[in-house]
């Protein structure tokens, strides 16, 4: 094999080190850290709780709106505790407002995206953990663009707080007004930005005013399969849901589709996934993009079924979403149905994911954070999936 992509750099890629991290924000710190900081600034410690209540409890991101604070305090705390991290560039909506994508500019000009999805019983936000991604999966628009930098904990959390505010405003018609789930399935490889992502998860699950108060099992971390980081995650006191982007049951093909497989093979990554399931009691999601004539053959379904049978797992098949310049197509529906049938026959719980957000380039693998809107216009005529 000569055309395999290079193994991508993992967490301390030079690009990630050179890029400029944002100023500190209250969401980078736990409550004790915020109390220490406000005291250092000459404010009484209770201000930390007061500001946290606004931010995590009432989803107020603009310090100027915190009118119960004296004006001078507001100024000081807004600079030191609540610098602007995300500047909106564009927001797109489809599905009558039930799906929304926000494009953000960060303090150094880097761009990231977040996607909100409303359902009758829940509201889910898909957030980014890095600007770009270094994992180089050839079918993913984010992977094609490369890594710009890691996001800070607060840059990750602020996406969820913003979208929780959108839900609370009642803008997601037909859905409950409370954000219920967060999935790390936006731009980036969360486990390559490990410490900041763990910090963000802690903020998301701590009860208000320390954090957003979401349930651990309603947080999903999706990974290409960085085995040491999966093992480390299993040893945290967090039972979040793990999703593994497998996409092929055999090393030959997975080496190409998910280049990090050249380092950690299918058997190793599945071992780590089963250990994660055993330690947390949580079912691991296996993500599998259905790519026509690439990974959708009946024999691959059978092989996948044999690897997964009897395990605490669930397969999410994702119809391949179009990305610019991609040479691949989604599998035809009959092929997809046969794949599902074979997996279920093997006793493996399997569903096909909806293609939410496709027409706003907000579906899996489409987040490229480009400022021009061409792909949106190009696709506007496509029937919603
Ligand atoms: N880097 C992490 C988080 C991204 S999650 C990971 O890979 O798991 C995004 C999910 O969408 C991953 O499962 C990814 O493999 C999948 N994906 C990427 N490009 C896609 C495409 N064009 N169509 C369908 N799914 C895609």
mmCIF file of C-alpha atoms and ligand atoms in Angstrom:
data_model
loop_
_atom_site.group_PDB
_atom_site.id
_atom_site.type_symbol
_atom_site.label_atom_id
_atom_site.label_comp_id
_atom_site.label_asym_id
_atom_site.label_seq_id
_atom_site.Cartn_x
_atom_site.Cartn_y
_atom_site.Cartn_z
ATOM 1 C CA UNK A 1 0.000 0.000 0.000
ATOM 2 C CA UNK A 2 1.518 3.273 -1.042
ATOM 3 C CA UNK A 3 -1.220 5.834 -0.784
ATOM 4 C CA UNK A 4 -1.997 5.721 2.922
ATOM 5 C CA UNK A 5 -2.261 9.126 4.560
ATOM 6 C CA UNK A 6 0.421 9.866 7.140
ATOM 7 C CA UNK A 7 -0.310 9.057 10.751
ATOM 8 C CA UNK A 8 -1.596 12.329 12.152
ATOM 9 C CA UNK A 9 0.141 14.125 14.977
ATOM 10 C CA UNK A 10 -1.593 13.639 18.316
ATOM 11 C CA UNK A 11 -2.023 16.141 21.133
ATOM 12 C CA UNK A 12 1.096 18.298 21.061
ATOM 13 C CA UNK A 13 1.231 19.026 17.357
ATOM 14 C CA UNK A 14 3.408 22.091 16.673
ATOM 15 C CA UNK A 15 0.426 23.905 15.168
ATOM 16 C CA UNK A 16 -1.448 23.437 18.414
ATOM 17 C CA UNK A 17 1.439 24.827 20.456
ATOM 18 C CA UNK A 18 2.096 27.864 18.276
ATOM 19 C CA UNK A 19 -1.501 29.008 18.130
ATOM 20 C CA UNK A 20 -2.726 31.503 20.612
ATOM 21 C CA UNK A 21 -4.982 30.430 23.468
ATOM 22 C CA UNK A 22 -7.698 32.828 24.634
ATOM 23 C CA UNK A 23 -7.731 34.809 27.888
ATOM 24 C CA UNK A 24 -8.975 33.014 30.988
ATOM 25 C CA UNK A 25 -12.726 32.865 31.546
ATOM 26 C CA UNK A 26 -14.749 31.780 34.562
ATOM 27 C CA UNK A 27 -15.735 28.581 32.764
ATOM 28 C CA UNK A 28 -12.061 27.536 32.778
ATOM 29 C CA UNK A 29 -12.176 27.359 36.574
ATOM 30 C CA UNK A 30 -14.137 25.413 39.138
ATOM 31 C CA UNK A 31 -16.001 27.393 41.780
ATOM 32 C CA UNK A 32 -13.058 27.405 44.199
ATOM 33 C CA UNK A 33 -10.806 28.727 41.426
ATOM 34 C CA UNK A 34 -13.291 31.497 40.626
ATOM 35 C CA UNK A 35 -13.498 32.443 44.304
ATOM 36 C CA UNK A 36 -9.716 32.661 44.513
ATOM 37 C CA UNK A 37 -9.606 34.822 41.400
ATOM 38 C CA UNK A 38 -12.289 37.315 42.458
ATOM 39 C CA UNK A 39 -10.608 37.667 45.857
ATOM 40 C CA UNK A 40 -7.333 38.397 44.085
ATOM 41 C CA UNK A 41 -9.173 41.109 42.153
ATOM 42 C CA UNK A 42 -10.218 42.724 45.438
ATOM 43 C CA UNK A 43 -13.839 41.574 45.314
ATOM 44 C CA UNK A 44 -15.661 39.606 48.013
ATOM 45 C CA UNK A 45 -15.597 35.857 47.377
ATOM 46 C CA UNK A 46 -19.398 35.661 47.066
ATOM 47 C CA UNK A 47 -19.165 37.493 43.746
ATOM 48 C CA UNK A 48 -17.878 34.259 42.218
ATOM 49 C CA UNK A 49 -21.138 32.523 43.014
ATOM 50 C CA UNK A 50 -23.166 35.517 41.917
ATOM 51 C CA UNK A 51 -21.504 35.693 38.491
ATOM 52 C CA UNK A 52 -21.612 31.892 38.126
ATOM 53 C CA UNK A 53 -25.335 31.987 38.826
ATOM 54 C CA UNK A 54 -25.827 34.413 35.986
ATOM 55 C CA UNK A 55 -23.680 32.433 33.576
ATOM 56 C CA UNK A 56 -24.563 28.802 34.321
ATOM 57 C CA UNK A 57 -27.904 29.275 36.074
ATOM 58 C CA UNK A 58 -29.527 31.971 33.930
ATOM 59 C CA UNK A 59 -27.331 31.537 30.823
ATOM 60 C CA UNK A 60 -26.398 35.232 30.788
ATOM 61 C CA UNK A 61 -23.133 35.551 28.843
ATOM 62 C CA UNK A 62 -22.945 39.342 28.742
ATOM 63 C CA UNK A 63 -21.626 40.846 32.000
ATOM 64 C CA UNK A 64 -23.339 44.151 31.199
ATOM 65 C CA UNK A 65 -26.673 42.383 31.686
ATOM 66 C CA UNK A 66 -25.753 41.449 35.281
ATOM 67 C CA UNK A 67 -27.394 44.545 36.681
ATOM 68 C CA UNK A 68 -27.315 43.437 40.308
ATOM 69 C CA UNK A 69 -23.542 43.971 40.277
ATOM 70 C CA UNK A 70 -22.138 47.447 40.976
ATOM 71 C CA UNK A 71 -20.972 49.042 37.707
ATOM 72 C CA UNK A 72 -17.281 49.096 38.680
ATOM 73 C CA UNK A 73 -17.408 45.426 39.670
ATOM 74 C CA UNK A 74 -19.119 44.614 36.418
ATOM 75 C CA UNK A 75 -16.317 46.282 34.478
ATOM 76 C CA UNK A 76 -13.575 44.544 36.420
ATOM 77 C CA UNK A 77 -15.170 41.108 36.338
ATOM 78 C CA UNK A 78 -16.158 41.348 32.713
ATOM 79 C CA UNK A 79 -12.554 41.941 31.741
ATOM 80 C CA UNK A 80 -10.990 39.403 34.078
ATOM 81 C CA UNK A 81 -13.641 36.719 34.296
ATOM 82 C CA UNK A 82 -15.817 36.974 31.229
ATOM 83 C CA UNK A 83 -13.827 38.084 28.188
ATOM 84 C CA UNK A 84 -15.684 37.527 24.915
ATOM 85 C CA UNK A 85 -14.571 34.141 23.593
ATOM 86 C CA UNK A 86 -17.004 33.489 20.755
ATOM 87 C CA UNK A 87 -18.003 36.160 18.264
ATOM 88 C CA UNK A 88 -20.890 35.059 16.059
ATOM 89 C CA UNK A 89 -20.120 35.167 12.340
ATOM 90 C CA UNK A 90 -23.228 33.455 11.013
ATOM 91 C CA UNK A 91 -26.163 31.400 12.181
ATOM 92 C CA UNK A 92 -28.104 29.116 9.864
ATOM 93 C CA UNK A 93 -31.284 27.203 10.576
ATOM 94 C CA UNK A 94 -33.271 24.476 8.856
ATOM 95 C CA UNK A 95 -36.040 22.014 9.776
ATOM 96 C CA UNK A 96 -38.241 25.015 10.739
ATOM 97 C CA UNK A 97 -35.673 26.127 13.275
ATOM 98 C CA UNK A 98 -35.229 22.720 14.919
ATOM 99 C CA UNK A 99 -31.642 22.496 13.594
ATOM 100 C CA UNK A 100 -29.288 25.462 13.907
ATOM 101 C CA UNK A 101 -25.640 25.884 13.136
ATOM 102 C CA UNK A 102 -23.550 28.693 14.586
ATOM 103 C CA UNK A 103 -20.200 29.727 13.106
ATOM 104 C CA UNK A 104 -17.924 31.456 15.618
ATOM 105 C CA UNK A 105 -14.772 33.480 15.322
ATOM 106 C CA UNK A 106 -12.372 33.015 18.228
ATOM 107 C CA UNK A 107 -10.107 35.740 19.647
ATOM 108 C CA UNK A 108 -7.269 34.843 17.256
ATOM 109 C CA UNK A 109 -9.465 34.591 14.165
ATOM 110 C CA UNK A 110 -9.807 30.780 14.248
ATOM 111 C CA UNK A 111 -13.277 29.566 13.240
ATOM 112 C CA UNK A 112 -15.398 26.840 14.814
ATOM 113 C CA UNK A 113 -18.970 25.632 14.546
ATOM 114 C CA UNK A 114 -21.653 24.270 16.881
ATOM 115 C CA UNK A 115 -24.950 22.619 15.928
ATOM 116 C CA UNK A 116 -28.190 22.578 17.952
ATOM 117 C CA UNK A 117 -30.767 19.856 17.280
ATOM 118 C CA UNK A 118 -34.247 19.980 18.770
ATOM 119 C CA UNK A 119 -36.399 16.852 19.084
ATOM 120 C CA UNK A 120 -39.838 16.482 20.700
ATOM 121 C CA UNK A 121 -38.330 15.092 23.908
ATOM 122 C CA UNK A 122 -34.854 16.640 24.027
ATOM 123 C CA UNK A 123 -32.442 19.264 22.795
ATOM 124 C CA UNK A 124 -28.921 18.214 21.862
ATOM 125 C CA UNK A 125 -25.963 20.420 21.088
ATOM 126 C CA UNK A 126 -22.998 19.187 19.082
ATOM 127 C CA UNK A 127 -19.888 21.145 20.060
ATOM 128 C CA UNK A 128 -16.337 21.529 18.795
ATOM 129 C CA UNK A 129 -13.253 20.737 20.884
ATOM 130 C CA UNK A 130 -10.617 21.951 18.424
ATOM 131 C CA UNK A 131 -10.450 24.474 15.586
ATOM 132 C CA UNK A 132 -9.980 22.057 12.697
ATOM 133 C CA UNK A 133 -8.763 18.520 13.334
ATOM 134 C CA UNK A 134 -5.464 16.708 12.957
ATOM 135 C CA UNK A 135 -6.838 13.208 12.435
ATOM 136 C CA UNK A 136 -7.009 13.455 8.624
ATOM 137 C CA UNK A 137 -9.957 11.120 7.980
ATOM 138 C CA UNK A 138 -10.349 11.463 4.194
ATOM 139 C CA UNK A 139 -14.176 11.494 4.145
ATOM 140 C CA UNK A 140 -14.535 14.273 6.749
ATOM 141 C CA UNK A 141 -14.486 17.956 5.786
ATOM 142 C CA UNK A 142 -12.983 18.956 9.139
ATOM 143 C CA UNK A 143 -10.248 16.338 8.837
ATOM 144 C CA UNK A 144 -9.295 17.587 5.406
ATOM 145 C CA UNK A 145 -8.597 21.087 6.671
ATOM 146 C CA UNK A 146 -6.052 20.084 9.325
ATOM 147 C CA UNK A 147 -5.646 21.302 12.892
ATOM 148 C CA UNK A 148 -5.532 25.003 13.735
ATOM 149 C CA UNK A 149 -5.490 24.726 17.535
ATOM 150 C CA UNK A 150 -7.016 23.222 20.645
ATOM 151 C CA UNK A 151 -9.934 25.090 22.189
ATOM 152 C CA UNK A 152 -9.750 26.166 25.806
ATOM 153 C CA UNK A 153 -12.149 24.634 28.318
ATOM 154 C CA UNK A 154 -14.188 27.853 28.358
ATOM 155 C CA UNK A 155 -14.331 28.077 24.556
ATOM 156 C CA UNK A 156 -15.849 24.583 24.578
ATOM 157 C CA UNK A 157 -18.272 25.274 27.443
ATOM 158 C CA UNK A 158 -19.393 28.651 26.074
ATOM 159 C CA UNK A 159 -20.762 26.938 22.928
ATOM 160 C CA UNK A 160 -23.052 24.820 25.125
ATOM 161 C CA UNK A 161 -24.059 27.758 27.335
ATOM 162 C CA UNK A 162 -24.916 29.835 24.271
ATOM 163 C CA UNK A 163 -27.025 27.035 22.753
ATOM 164 C CA UNK A 164 -28.685 26.350 26.136
ATOM 165 C CA UNK A 165 -29.704 30.015 26.031
ATOM 166 C CA UNK A 166 -31.160 29.588 22.537
ATOM 167 C CA UNK A 167 -33.202 26.611 23.785
ATOM 168 C CA UNK A 168 -34.296 28.527 26.894
ATOM 169 C CA UNK A 169 -35.540 31.403 24.734
ATOM 170 C CA UNK A 170 -38.112 29.039 23.219
ATOM 171 C CA UNK A 171 -36.579 29.419 19.749
ATOM 172 C CA UNK A 172 -36.516 25.667 19.156
ATOM 173 C CA UNK A 173 -40.220 25.241 18.502
ATOM 174 C CA UNK A 174 -41.625 21.840 19.435
ATOM 175 C CA UNK A 175 -38.774 20.992 21.821
ATOM 176 C CA UNK A 176 -38.363 21.374 25.571
ATOM 177 C CA UNK A 177 -36.727 24.673 26.586
ATOM 178 C CA UNK A 178 -33.885 22.984 28.432
ATOM 179 C CA UNK A 179 -30.683 21.727 26.849
ATOM 180 C CA UNK A 180 -30.491 18.039 27.711
ATOM 181 C CA UNK A 181 -27.525 16.561 25.857
ATOM 182 C CA UNK A 182 -24.071 17.559 24.703
ATOM 183 C CA UNK A 183 -22.162 15.546 22.121
ATOM 184 C CA UNK A 184 -18.479 16.146 21.362
ATOM 185 C CA UNK A 185 -19.069 15.430 17.694
ATOM 186 C CA UNK A 186 -18.324 18.825 16.228
ATOM 187 C CA UNK A 187 -14.932 19.881 14.928
ATOM 188 C CA UNK A 188 -11.863 18.247 16.369
ATOM 189 C CA UNK A 189 -10.749 15.111 18.153
ATOM 190 C CA UNK A 190 -11.801 15.589 21.793
ATOM 191 C CA UNK A 191 -9.337 13.056 23.207
ATOM 192 C CA UNK A 192 -6.432 14.883 21.504
ATOM 193 C CA UNK A 193 -7.329 17.911 23.678
ATOM 194 C CA UNK A 194 -7.775 15.725 26.727
ATOM 195 C CA UNK A 195 -7.341 17.973 29.769
ATOM 196 C CA UNK A 196 -9.400 20.842 28.409
ATOM 197 C CA UNK A 197 -12.176 18.505 27.319
ATOM 198 C CA UNK A 198 -12.268 16.865 30.768
ATOM 199 C CA UNK A 199 -12.464 20.357 32.293
ATOM 200 C CA UNK A 200 -15.349 21.170 29.969
ATOM 201 C CA UNK A 201 -17.177 17.949 30.882
ATOM 202 C CA UNK A 202 -16.781 18.808 34.570
ATOM 203 C CA UNK A 203 -18.332 22.246 33.993
ATOM 204 C CA UNK A 204 -21.189 20.685 31.985
ATOM 205 C CA UNK A 205 -22.096 18.155 34.681
ATOM 206 C CA UNK A 206 -21.481 20.146 37.881
ATOM 207 C CA UNK A 207 -24.744 21.431 39.341
ATOM 208 C CA UNK A 208 -25.439 25.176 38.963
ATOM 209 C CA UNK A 209 -23.927 27.568 39.872
ATOM 210 C CA UNK A 210 -20.678 25.664 39.453
ATOM 211 C CA UNK A 211 -21.756 24.269 36.093
ATOM 212 C CA UNK A 212 -24.646 23.516 33.752
ATOM 213 C CA UNK A 213 -25.977 20.548 35.714
ATOM 214 C CA UNK A 214 -26.341 18.071 32.849
ATOM 215 C CA UNK A 215 -26.383 14.358 33.536
ATOM 216 C CA UNK A 216 -23.099 12.513 32.858
ATOM 217 C CA UNK A 217 -24.821 9.917 30.743
ATOM 218 C CA UNK A 218 -26.187 12.672 28.529
ATOM 219 C CA UNK A 219 -22.697 13.708 27.492
ATOM 220 C CA UNK A 220 -21.152 11.805 24.588
ATOM 221 C CA UNK A 221 -17.460 11.923 23.736
ATOM 222 C CA UNK A 222 -16.721 10.701 20.231
ATOM 223 C CA UNK A 223 -13.232 9.577 19.270
ATOM 224 C CA UNK A 224 -11.268 8.186 16.343
ATOM 225 C CA UNK A 225 -9.803 5.742 18.863
ATOM 226 C CA UNK A 226 -6.833 7.167 20.769
ATOM 227 C CA UNK A 227 -6.370 4.086 22.923
ATOM 228 C CA UNK A 228 -4.332 5.512 25.847
ATOM 229 C CA UNK A 229 -6.796 8.399 26.154
ATOM 230 C CA UNK A 230 -9.800 6.041 26.131
ATOM 231 C CA UNK A 231 -8.165 4.108 28.978
ATOM 232 C CA UNK A 232 -7.500 7.313 30.853
ATOM 233 C CA UNK A 233 -11.094 8.444 30.363
ATOM 234 C CA UNK A 234 -12.266 5.145 31.850
ATOM 235 C CA UNK A 235 -10.318 5.945 35.013
ATOM 236 C CA UNK A 236 -11.923 9.380 35.535
ATOM 237 C CA UNK A 237 -14.898 9.529 37.864
ATOM 238 C CA UNK A 238 -17.109 10.389 34.901
ATOM 239 C CA UNK A 239 -19.445 7.947 33.224
ATOM 240 C CA UNK A 240 -20.005 9.786 30.016
ATOM 241 C CA UNK A 241 -21.054 7.913 26.899
ATOM 242 C CA UNK A 242 -18.199 6.914 24.617
ATOM 243 C CA UNK A 243 -18.680 6.845 20.849
ATOM 244 C CA UNK A 244 -16.027 5.185 18.719
ATOM 245 C CA UNK A 245 -15.722 6.174 15.058
ATOM 246 C CA UNK A 246 -14.917 2.731 13.683
ATOM 247 C CA UNK A 247 -16.038 2.920 10.025
ATOM 248 C CA UNK A 248 -14.367 -0.381 9.099
ATOM 249 C CA UNK A 249 -14.053 -3.754 10.842
ATOM 250 C CA UNK A 250 -10.714 -4.648 9.211
ATOM 251 C CA UNK A 251 -7.331 -2.966 9.576
ATOM 252 C CA UNK A 252 -6.657 -2.747 5.840
ATOM 253 C CA UNK A 253 -9.583 -0.445 5.221
ATOM 254 C CA UNK A 254 -9.544 1.315 8.595
ATOM 255 C CA UNK A 255 -5.882 2.281 8.077
ATOM 256 C CA UNK A 256 -7.137 4.340 5.159
ATOM 257 C CA UNK A 257 -10.462 5.677 6.476
ATOM 258 C CA UNK A 258 -9.262 6.510 9.988
ATOM 259 C CA UNK A 259 -5.482 6.976 9.632
ATOM 260 C CA UNK A 260 -4.855 6.789 13.379
ATOM 261 C CA UNK A 261 -5.628 3.080 12.968
ATOM 262 C CA UNK A 262 -2.058 2.736 11.688
ATOM 263 C CA UNK A 263 -1.058 3.306 15.307
ATOM 264 C CA UNK A 264 -3.883 1.579 17.222
ATOM 265 C CA UNK A 265 -5.480 -1.329 15.416
ATOM 266 C CA UNK A 266 -9.142 -2.400 15.382
ATOM 267 C CA UNK A 267 -8.589 -5.143 17.961
ATOM 268 C CA UNK A 268 -6.778 -2.775 20.350
ATOM 269 C CA UNK A 269 -9.324 -0.009 20.088
ATOM 270 C CA UNK A 270 -12.244 -2.385 20.584
ATOM 271 C CA UNK A 271 -10.492 -3.845 23.637
ATOM 272 C CA UNK A 272 -10.207 -0.369 25.113
ATOM 273 C CA UNK A 273 -13.892 0.274 24.278
ATOM 274 C CA UNK A 274 -15.024 -2.915 26.045
ATOM 275 C CA UNK A 275 -12.933 -2.025 29.078
ATOM 276 C CA UNK A 276 -14.599 1.386 29.065
ATOM 277 C CA UNK A 277 -18.029 -0.273 28.933
ATOM 278 C CA UNK A 278 -17.107 -2.632 31.772
ATOM 279 C CA UNK A 279 -15.751 0.146 34.021
ATOM 280 C CA UNK A 280 -18.611 2.585 33.466
ATOM 281 C CA UNK A 281 -21.503 0.228 32.770
ATOM 282 C CA UNK A 282 -22.273 2.360 29.739
ATOM 283 C CA UNK A 283 -22.992 1.054 26.269
ATOM 284 C CA UNK A 284 -20.356 2.166 23.754
ATOM 285 C CA UNK A 285 -21.675 3.601 20.466
ATOM 286 C CA UNK A 286 -19.940 2.403 17.340
ATOM 287 C CA UNK A 287 -20.133 5.025 14.590
ATOM 288 C CA UNK A 288 -19.992 3.696 11.035
ATOM 289 C CA UNK A 289 -20.394 5.995 8.019
ATOM 290 C CA UNK A 290 -21.920 4.022 5.148
ATOM 291 C CA UNK A 291 -19.724 4.642 2.091
ATOM 292 C CA UNK A 292 -20.829 3.143 -1.212
ATOM 293 C CA UNK A 293 -18.670 0.195 -2.347
ATOM 294 C CA UNK A 294 -16.022 1.108 0.242
ATOM 295 C CA UNK A 295 -17.123 -0.264 3.621
ATOM 296 C CA UNK A 296 -20.712 -1.396 3.000
ATOM 297 C CA UNK A 297 -20.225 -4.973 1.708
ATOM 298 C CA UNK A 298 -22.237 -7.806 3.313
ATOM 299 C CA UNK A 299 -19.005 -9.538 4.383
ATOM 300 C CA UNK A 300 -17.952 -6.425 6.307
ATOM 301 C CA UNK A 301 -21.355 -6.346 8.029
ATOM 302 C CA UNK A 302 -20.828 -9.981 9.047
ATOM 303 C CA UNK A 303 -17.284 -9.322 10.252
ATOM 304 C CA UNK A 304 -18.474 -6.303 12.241
ATOM 305 C CA UNK A 305 -21.294 -8.412 13.680
ATOM 306 C CA UNK A 306 -18.788 -11.030 14.853
ATOM 307 C CA UNK A 307 -16.580 -8.386 16.488
ATOM 308 C CA UNK A 308 -19.477 -6.772 18.334
ATOM 309 C CA UNK A 309 -21.775 -9.699 19.183
ATOM 310 C CA UNK A 310 -22.395 -10.077 22.889
ATOM 311 C CA UNK A 311 -20.785 -6.739 23.791
ATOM 312 C CA UNK A 312 -22.322 -3.735 25.565
ATOM 313 C CA UNK A 313 -22.643 -1.722 22.382
ATOM 314 C CA UNK A 314 -24.913 -0.091 19.851
ATOM 315 C CA UNK A 315 -24.121 0.633 16.207
ATOM 316 C CA UNK A 316 -25.007 3.981 14.667
ATOM 317 C CA UNK A 317 -24.812 3.819 10.916
ATOM 318 C CA UNK A 318 -24.362 7.286 9.412
ATOM 319 C CA UNK A 319 -25.324 7.725 5.746
ATOM 320 C CA UNK A 320 -22.206 9.403 4.305
ATOM 321 C CA UNK A 321 -22.747 13.140 4.150
ATOM 322 C CA UNK A 322 -21.426 15.008 1.125
ATOM 323 C CA UNK A 323 -18.214 16.989 1.620
ATOM 324 C CA UNK A 324 -16.463 19.249 -0.913
ATOM 325 C CA UNK A 325 -14.320 17.364 -3.398
ATOM 326 C CA UNK A 326 -15.118 13.967 -1.902
ATOM 327 C CA UNK A 327 -14.784 11.015 -4.271
ATOM 328 C CA UNK A 328 -17.217 8.953 -2.203
ATOM 329 C CA UNK A 329 -20.984 8.567 -2.080
ATOM 330 C CA UNK A 330 -23.454 7.321 0.494
ATOM 331 C CA UNK A 331 -24.477 3.684 0.232
ATOM 332 C CA UNK A 332 -27.773 3.048 -1.564
ATOM 333 C CA UNK A 333 -30.692 2.429 0.834
ATOM 334 C CA UNK A 334 -31.100 -1.292 -0.033
ATOM 335 C CA UNK A 335 -27.403 -1.855 0.726
ATOM 336 C CA UNK A 336 -27.813 0.016 4.006
ATOM 337 C CA UNK A 337 -30.879 -2.059 4.910
ATOM 338 C CA UNK A 338 -29.005 -5.294 4.226
ATOM 339 C CA UNK A 339 -26.107 -4.100 6.412
ATOM 340 C CA UNK A 340 -28.546 -3.348 9.253
ATOM 341 C CA UNK A 341 -30.242 -6.735 8.806
ATOM 342 C CA UNK A 342 -26.962 -8.634 9.046
ATOM 343 C CA UNK A 343 -25.854 -6.759 12.150
ATOM 344 C CA UNK A 344 -29.203 -7.343 13.849
ATOM 345 C CA UNK A 345 -29.086 -11.017 12.877
ATOM 346 C CA UNK A 346 -25.761 -11.169 14.696
ATOM 347 C CA UNK A 347 -27.576 -9.827 17.761
ATOM 348 C CA UNK A 348 -26.093 -6.319 17.544
ATOM 349 C CA UNK A 349 -28.379 -3.391 18.317
ATOM 350 C CA UNK A 350 -28.229 -1.095 15.276
ATOM 351 C CA UNK A 351 -29.879 2.124 14.109
ATOM 352 C CA UNK A 352 -29.355 4.505 11.202
ATOM 353 C CA UNK A 353 -28.673 8.081 12.252
ATOM 354 C CA UNK A 354 -30.754 10.861 10.762
ATOM 355 C CA UNK A 355 -28.918 13.284 8.509
ATOM 356 C CA UNK A 356 -29.917 16.343 10.497
ATOM 357 C CA UNK A 357 -28.469 19.599 9.280
ATOM 358 C CA UNK A 358 -27.271 18.398 5.886
ATOM 359 C CA UNK A 359 -28.674 21.341 3.992
ATOM 360 C CA UNK A 360 -26.784 23.784 6.221
ATOM 361 C CA UNK A 361 -23.567 21.723 6.126
ATOM 362 C CA UNK A 362 -24.165 20.964 9.765
ATOM 363 C CA UNK A 363 -24.304 17.163 9.606
ATOM 364 C CA UNK A 364 -21.564 14.724 10.661
ATOM 365 C CA UNK A 365 -18.314 15.430 8.907
ATOM 366 C CA UNK A 366 -19.485 18.611 7.199
ATOM 367 C CA UNK A 367 -18.193 21.177 9.669
ATOM 368 C CA UNK A 368 -15.520 23.099 7.811
ATOM 369 C CA UNK A 369 -16.088 26.527 9.357
ATOM 370 C CA UNK A 370 -15.710 28.417 6.097
ATOM 371 C CA UNK A 371 -16.816 32.025 6.065
ATOM 372 C CA UNK A 372 -18.183 31.948 2.555
ATOM 373 C CA UNK A 373 -21.625 30.569 2.173
ATOM 374 C CA UNK A 374 -21.298 28.842 -1.201
ATOM 375 C CA UNK A 375 -21.907 25.298 -0.126
ATOM 376 C CA UNK A 376 -25.045 26.422 1.644
ATOM 377 C CA UNK A 377 -26.391 28.048 -1.512
ATOM 378 C CA UNK A 378 -25.353 25.052 -3.616
ATOM 379 C CA UNK A 379 -27.181 22.652 -1.405
ATOM 380 C CA UNK A 380 -30.223 24.756 -0.683
ATOM 381 C CA UNK A 381 -32.127 22.997 -3.450
ATOM 382 C CA UNK A 382 -31.494 19.531 -2.091
ATOM 383 C CA UNK A 383 -34.411 17.802 -0.485
ATOM 384 C CA UNK A 384 -33.998 17.556 3.267
ATOM 385 C CA UNK A 385 -32.998 14.004 4.183
HETATM 386 N N1 LIG B 1 -13.001 13.297 15.931
HETATM 387 C C1 LIG B 1 -14.105 12.677 16.630
HETATM 388 C C2 LIG B 1 -15.284 13.611 16.787
HETATM 389 C C3 LIG B 1 -15.993 13.964 15.501
HETATM 390 S S1 LIG B 1 -17.535 13.182 15.523
HETATM 391 C C4 LIG B 1 -14.510 11.413 15.909
HETATM 392 O O1 LIG B 1 -14.088 11.211 14.784
HETATM 393 O O2 LIG B 1 -15.205 10.598 16.489
HETATM 394 C C5 LIG B 1 -18.032 13.259 13.887
HETATM 395 C C6 LIG B 1 -18.526 11.908 13.417
HETATM 396 O O3 LIG B 1 -18.955 12.041 12.061
HETATM 397 C C7 LIG B 1 -17.424 10.884 13.426
HETATM 398 O O4 LIG B 1 -17.954 9.615 13.697
HETATM 399 C C8 LIG B 1 -16.944 10.961 11.979
HETATM 400 O O5 LIG B 1 -16.219 9.838 11.603
HETATM 401 C C9 LIG B 1 -18.262 11.100 11.254
HETATM 402 N N2 LIG B 1 -18.105 11.660 9.916
HETATM 403 C C10 LIG B 1 -17.091 12.391 9.444
HETATM 404 N N3 LIG B 1 -17.288 12.714 8.142
HETATM 405 C C11 LIG B 1 -18.480 12.187 7.806
HETATM 406 C C12 LIG B 1 -19.259 12.197 6.610
HETATM 407 N N4 LIG B 1 -18.826 12.830 5.522
HETATM 408 N N5 LIG B 1 -20.437 11.554 6.624
HETATM 409 C C13 LIG B 1 -20.874 10.924 7.729
HETATM 410 N N6 LIG B 1 -20.197 10.883 8.888
HETATM 411 C C14 LIG B 1 -19.013 11.507 8.932
#
